[in-house]
């Protein structure tokens, strides 16, 4: 046995306890290549982590033109110097020997290396052919939450005003579409209300479907430090698994998956029944309270206990804690967003805050979390299913305003229907109306639901697939053109974390071989396509990150996500700054909605809202009459059972998610020794009682099957609900040890072989956390490693 690095065994490091209302103490974490000390570092280059949404600020250590380590930025508001395991070790993936260094094109069925001229030439020829013969709707772009703001903005302009297609979305659809939608439904507009500093003040913390300990390790360090200090906050956790968060909670509610709305309605019921509401706040700042109160009236804890299979007394206990809070901070993440009735449930957390007046003050923080490092920018820049600057596609004045900024006629910007969501884009490709799909910074052949279907869509002869990535991923292997991208540390740009903190990440080293930055690739394409504005001048006038940032600032001016008070120079002098940042608020803005609700008025709002059951749009006239003064909307929702219930064939509920050591499809973390050794292969989790019931025990090889497909995994018995099985979704096929692959009738390694093509009707976010499955023993040879190390921590 080799010894494991310290921060693998203890991801959160040592405690620095602190009391409420005092600043979070500093602690500077760093990791350098073996044998090096700080004296050996030539220079430190400012950056922030690209392996989660927390926005951990760090400096990159450079020696002889190579990255040799990282150190947390002690001055930064987000982490005060701390780094998580992926931050500390993840940079080594930049040096992976199998980085793509030259473009590839498909010739005679095989991908072969070529020069940029050939690769871009093919893309441009196909784009022009399609535009001429099939129109702009035949071209789609599927991007990510992992590029920089400058890159998304450029992509948005070239797709929406250059090509003129409505088919542009991000993998943020899989990630934070529900966060955006829930904020839009309640506040009329996207934009995180709270701040991480709320954790410093909170007397109650409530985490809904958020395994913060493993997915935002540095934010969890902040919570752990509060829990270790004087007058700690009380902690409520809602998660069917006994996660590290659940283990520290005063009340842990572990509902059946897909029942969040029932549970939240019961919490609302109790808070209202016991009169723990803030009438003045409700009257001044909200509409819809009577409907909400009527809707949750029958939702007693006993009623919810029957649906969620959680003791009624535990629900009452949680309601008492939440109802009694003076400074309530809540977070919501994938246990809500990727589960059944995603938006309806996320909105009920907003409602809890509104009826208690828990908004816009220190400790009164609402955080509809993000996941990816720059998901916020994908949303702001309109590279997801929205228009840039949180503009409303149904408001002609907003479209005209955008047309003015881009100097095009309004009809150039598609707004005949909502921007196409990712699952619909794949459907169009399946049906044949979409003929070119340009995928940047995402690996759908592992991360989308029902992989056999995704593979067959991407493999079609008639679909021209472009993939822009660092590696020859499972998706890139199916492409017609592969473009080698530069990444974090090799390019300059900005990224905005889950609490609106904007960081600058600077280029530290040269990218490998001929790899180019995503910005340069998009700019090159726009130039080759010769996109023009309405005066015949080039549509895109910027040439580098800083001028792209300036262009975005003009687009953001006067909108909620106003960047006009920021600059690269200002970010360089200091560290992270929260938007809106303007002349009036030059140091940024900690919290939104400190003086009431600001962006919900009909002529400002990003949306007029949707029906929480069907997703049907509310029309503008109805919105104006419902909400004439632009207040927050308290939207009630009825609990509905999950679409795919359990059955005799598939008796277990299947949920999928993450481990602390890996990021998504492991393209980076799987290539880092420390991280990969900590969790080298796929496993399935079950409670010991559930396993015993099936005649299985810890360490057995099992097959997890659903109506879509199956996965072979090693069984781990852990603390979680009975009747349930959990799998991490990180493992794909690029590094399959014995070459085991999903055969027609066999089982694969990727959890998404088993997940369902179904999504929330409101946010269109796929349901990775509600499916029905069967688990059986599987003794076929080969398959996941039995390495003790796969146990990691749990
Ligand atoms: N280590 C690591 N960190 C990451 C990432 C990573 O891949 N690895 N990815 C980043 C990204 S993009 C994201 S989106 C975030 C995601 O961060 P999280 O949302 O914290 O992570 P998940 O594991 O997807 O899901 C959270 C929890 O939801 C629970 N859950 C499942 N079904 C239900 C349900 O019906 N109700 C409730 N209440 N809970 C349920 C699961 O048991 C799980 O513990 O993490 C970010 N940080
Ligand atoms: N079953 C199940 N499925 C899930 C989830 C789940 O919980 N369960 N979670 C969903 C969520 S929340 C998310 S966010 C998605 C994530 O799903 P993906 O986005 O598919 O996962 P990643 O592995 O992060 O893929 C990012 C790709 O971008 C490449 N890349 C990294 N940096 C750069 C860069 O600078 N430029 C370019 N061009 N490429 C770059 C990486 O090599 C990698 O191939 O998965 C979703 N799928
Ligand atoms: Mo995500």
XYZ file of C-alpha atoms in Angstrom, residues 125-420:
296
model
C -17.805 24.733 -46.267
C -20.421 22.656 -44.459
C -21.862 25.700 -42.660
C -22.263 27.631 -45.931
C -23.811 24.662 -47.733
C -26.316 24.157 -44.944
C -27.162 27.861 -44.710
C -27.813 27.949 -48.430
C -29.841 24.764 -48.764
C -31.463 24.143 -45.376
C -31.376 27.471 -43.554
C -29.976 28.541 -40.191
C -32.185 26.085 -38.255
C -30.048 23.213 -39.569
C -27.069 24.371 -37.463
C -26.838 24.007 -33.685
C -24.278 24.761 -30.977
C -24.000 22.815 -27.727
C -21.591 24.448 -25.319
C -20.685 24.251 -21.650
C -20.365 25.878 -18.248
C -16.568 25.604 -18.362
C -15.317 28.238 -20.820
C -14.773 31.929 -20.086
C -17.329 34.728 -20.304
C -15.543 36.236 -23.318
C -15.895 32.938 -25.194
C -19.601 32.483 -24.495
C -20.393 36.033 -25.506
C -18.554 35.611 -28.800
C -20.319 32.303 -29.452
C -23.708 33.875 -28.707
C -23.182 36.725 -31.126
C -21.948 34.469 -33.917
C -24.722 31.887 -33.416
C -27.688 34.187 -32.795
C -26.837 37.147 -35.055
C -24.249 35.592 -37.409
C -25.794 32.231 -38.314
C -29.207 33.332 -37.047
C -30.045 30.046 -35.351
C -32.198 29.561 -32.274
C -30.346 26.320 -31.495
C -27.723 27.356 -28.949
C -27.663 25.858 -25.473
C -25.155 24.802 -22.845
C -24.704 21.662 -20.775
C -25.856 24.135 -18.134
C -29.214 22.686 -19.187
C -28.162 19.527 -17.304
C -26.731 21.559 -14.470
C -28.280 24.872 -13.475
C -31.229 25.387 -15.818
C -33.476 24.877 -12.808
C -31.548 27.371 -10.666
C -32.077 29.981 -13.389
C -35.690 29.005 -13.914
C -36.565 29.005 -10.211
C -35.083 32.495 -9.834
C -36.968 33.653 -12.920
C -40.270 32.222 -11.729
C -40.010 33.905 -8.332
C -38.064 37.110 -8.986
C -38.812 37.582 -12.695
C -35.124 37.359 -13.449
C -32.057 35.177 -13.022
C -29.411 36.366 -10.533
C -28.307 34.869 -7.231
C -29.932 36.722 -4.315
C -27.491 35.640 -1.596
C -23.779 35.766 -0.842
C -21.348 33.233 0.618
C -20.865 35.719 3.471
C -24.350 34.778 4.610
C -22.782 31.613 5.995
C -20.764 33.832 8.383
C -23.991 35.245 9.846
C -26.561 32.457 9.581
C -28.176 30.900 12.648
C -29.750 28.171 10.506
C -28.342 26.518 7.374
C -30.640 24.354 5.253
C -29.171 22.276 2.410
C -31.654 20.832 -0.071
C -30.280 18.046 -2.292
C -26.795 19.514 -1.981
C -23.835 17.387 -0.969
C -21.740 20.507 -0.372
C -19.050 18.584 1.512
C -18.050 16.712 -1.644
C -19.043 19.162 -4.362
C -18.080 22.567 -2.944
C -15.430 21.520 -0.480
C -14.232 25.045 0.301
C -17.727 26.323 1.063
C -18.158 23.297 3.321
C -14.910 24.263 5.116
C -16.638 27.570 5.889
C -19.605 25.669 7.326
C -17.327 23.316 9.290
C -15.492 26.325 10.732
C -18.802 27.856 11.845
C -19.863 24.511 13.337
C -16.553 24.372 15.248
C -16.834 27.966 16.520
C -18.920 29.793 19.141
C -22.724 29.860 18.663
C -22.748 27.490 15.680
C -25.634 27.479 13.192
C -28.208 24.690 13.279
C -27.983 22.488 10.204
C -30.847 20.889 8.258
C -30.067 18.456 5.415
C -32.487 16.973 2.886
C -30.872 14.070 1.041
C -31.825 10.383 0.714
C -28.199 9.446 1.383
C -26.274 9.825 4.609
C -23.751 12.183 3.025
C -21.021 13.942 5.039
C -23.475 16.867 5.197
C -26.216 14.644 6.617
C -23.762 13.302 9.203
C -23.272 16.788 10.616
C -26.949 17.832 10.500
C -29.186 18.347 13.526
C -32.048 17.105 11.378
C -31.456 14.878 8.375
C -34.532 14.247 6.242
C -33.956 11.411 3.775
C -36.986 11.387 1.484
C -37.817 8.935 -1.273
C -36.305 10.387 -4.424
C -38.607 12.622 -6.433
C -40.733 13.749 -3.480
C -39.159 17.140 -2.753
C -42.368 19.070 -3.460
C -44.347 17.057 -0.906
C -41.676 17.625 1.727
C -41.349 21.349 1.010
C -45.107 21.827 0.983
C -45.226 20.264 4.436
C -42.478 22.600 5.660
C -44.427 25.578 4.262
C -47.588 24.212 5.872
C -45.942 24.062 9.290
C -44.334 27.499 9.043
C -47.670 29.059 8.087
C -49.700 27.016 10.602
C -47.461 28.086 13.469
C -47.651 31.722 12.361
C -43.923 32.056 11.793
C -44.367 34.295 8.791
C -43.376 37.903 8.175
C -46.655 39.575 7.214
C -45.091 42.970 6.542
C -42.566 41.485 4.166
C -45.220 39.398 2.402
C -47.491 42.433 1.932
C -44.728 44.751 0.802
C -42.806 42.484 -1.542
C -44.848 39.529 -2.783
C -47.983 38.467 -4.605
C -49.728 35.084 -4.360
C -49.601 34.378 -0.624
C -53.279 33.412 -0.343
C -52.968 30.831 -3.133
C -49.812 29.415 -1.578
C -51.400 29.172 1.867
C -54.467 27.452 0.398
C -52.320 25.011 -1.600
C -50.239 23.863 1.376
C -53.154 23.832 3.849
C -53.796 20.073 3.414
C -50.048 19.263 3.265
C -49.561 18.221 6.863
C -46.356 16.525 8.041
C -48.380 13.291 8.349
C -49.466 13.598 4.728
C -45.890 14.217 3.554
C -44.570 11.425 5.784
C -46.700 8.988 3.779
C -45.283 10.178 0.456
C -41.659 10.851 1.407
C -41.329 8.034 3.934
C -39.798 10.402 6.470
C -41.106 10.535 10.077
C -43.677 13.325 10.532
C -41.902 14.344 13.725
C -38.669 14.923 11.809
C -40.479 17.187 9.343
C -42.003 19.100 12.279
C -38.563 19.405 13.862
C -37.070 20.789 10.629
C -39.976 23.226 10.253
C -39.455 24.417 13.797
C -35.771 25.108 13.135
C -36.448 26.868 9.827
C -39.466 28.701 11.223
C -37.510 29.898 14.246
C -34.480 31.130 12.308
C -33.523 34.779 12.522
C -30.900 34.414 9.826
C -31.753 31.541 7.513
C -29.379 30.602 4.686
C -30.476 27.894 2.262
C -28.761 26.196 -0.633
C -30.354 24.072 -3.351
C -28.616 21.821 -5.863
C -28.939 18.668 -7.957
C -30.988 16.595 -5.521
C -33.684 19.113 -6.418
C -32.699 20.306 -9.914
C -32.217 16.835 -11.411
C -35.078 15.256 -9.570
C -38.768 15.098 -10.299
C -40.723 18.429 -10.252
C -37.419 20.261 -10.235
C -38.527 23.846 -10.741
C -41.671 23.436 -8.657
C -39.546 22.225 -5.728
C -36.774 24.829 -6.097
C -39.426 27.548 -6.140
C -40.822 26.309 -2.806
C -37.438 27.030 -1.196
C -37.735 30.602 -2.537
C -41.214 30.700 -1.009
C -39.901 29.618 2.400
C -37.507 32.564 2.343
C -40.082 35.064 1.124
C -42.822 34.247 3.629
C -40.258 34.539 6.416
C -38.702 37.737 4.981
C -35.355 35.963 4.812
C -33.747 37.952 2.027
C -31.342 40.787 1.397
C -29.768 40.948 4.891
C -26.594 39.377 6.294
C -27.319 35.716 7.037
C -30.639 35.822 5.206
C -29.227 34.164 2.149
C -30.896 32.246 -0.616
C -28.463 30.363 -2.842
C -29.918 28.529 -5.843
C -26.516 26.993 -6.495
C -24.544 26.546 -9.663
C -22.362 23.550 -10.407
C -19.927 24.400 -13.165
C -17.249 27.082 -12.802
C -18.720 29.478 -15.359
C -22.336 28.287 -15.651
C -23.325 31.756 -14.494
C -21.614 33.257 -17.548
C -23.248 30.795 -19.941
C -26.571 32.099 -18.615
C -25.666 35.803 -18.549
C -24.200 35.755 -22.034
C -27.186 33.947 -23.520
C -25.198 30.875 -24.562
C -27.940 28.825 -22.912
C -31.626 29.075 -23.679
C -31.893 32.807 -22.977
C -30.903 36.086 -24.568
C -27.774 37.920 -23.320
C -28.043 40.181 -20.273
C -31.079 38.289 -18.958
C -33.163 39.848 -21.768
C -36.651 38.529 -22.395
C -37.110 36.888 -25.826
C -40.850 37.624 -25.620
C -40.291 41.347 -25.075
C -39.787 43.121 -28.427
C -38.104 46.060 -26.703
C -35.465 43.732 -25.252
C -34.829 42.172 -28.659
C -34.627 45.644 -30.250
C -32.151 46.711 -27.583
C -29.945 43.720 -28.336
C -30.234 44.427 -32.075
C -29.062 47.992 -31.410
C -26.005 46.749 -29.485
C -25.110 44.278 -32.237
C -26.053 46.740 -35.008
C -28.330 44.256 -36.762
C -32.052 44.395 -37.534
C -34.207 42.770 -34.813
C -35.467 40.091 -37.207
C -31.847 38.864 -37.523
C -32.062 37.554 -33.927
C -34.351 34.501 -33.757
C -37.085 35.052 -31.175
C -40.044 33.265 -32.733
C -39.981 30.680 -29.921
C -37.981 30.066 -26.749
C -34.323 29.329 -27.534
C -34.019 25.595 -28.179
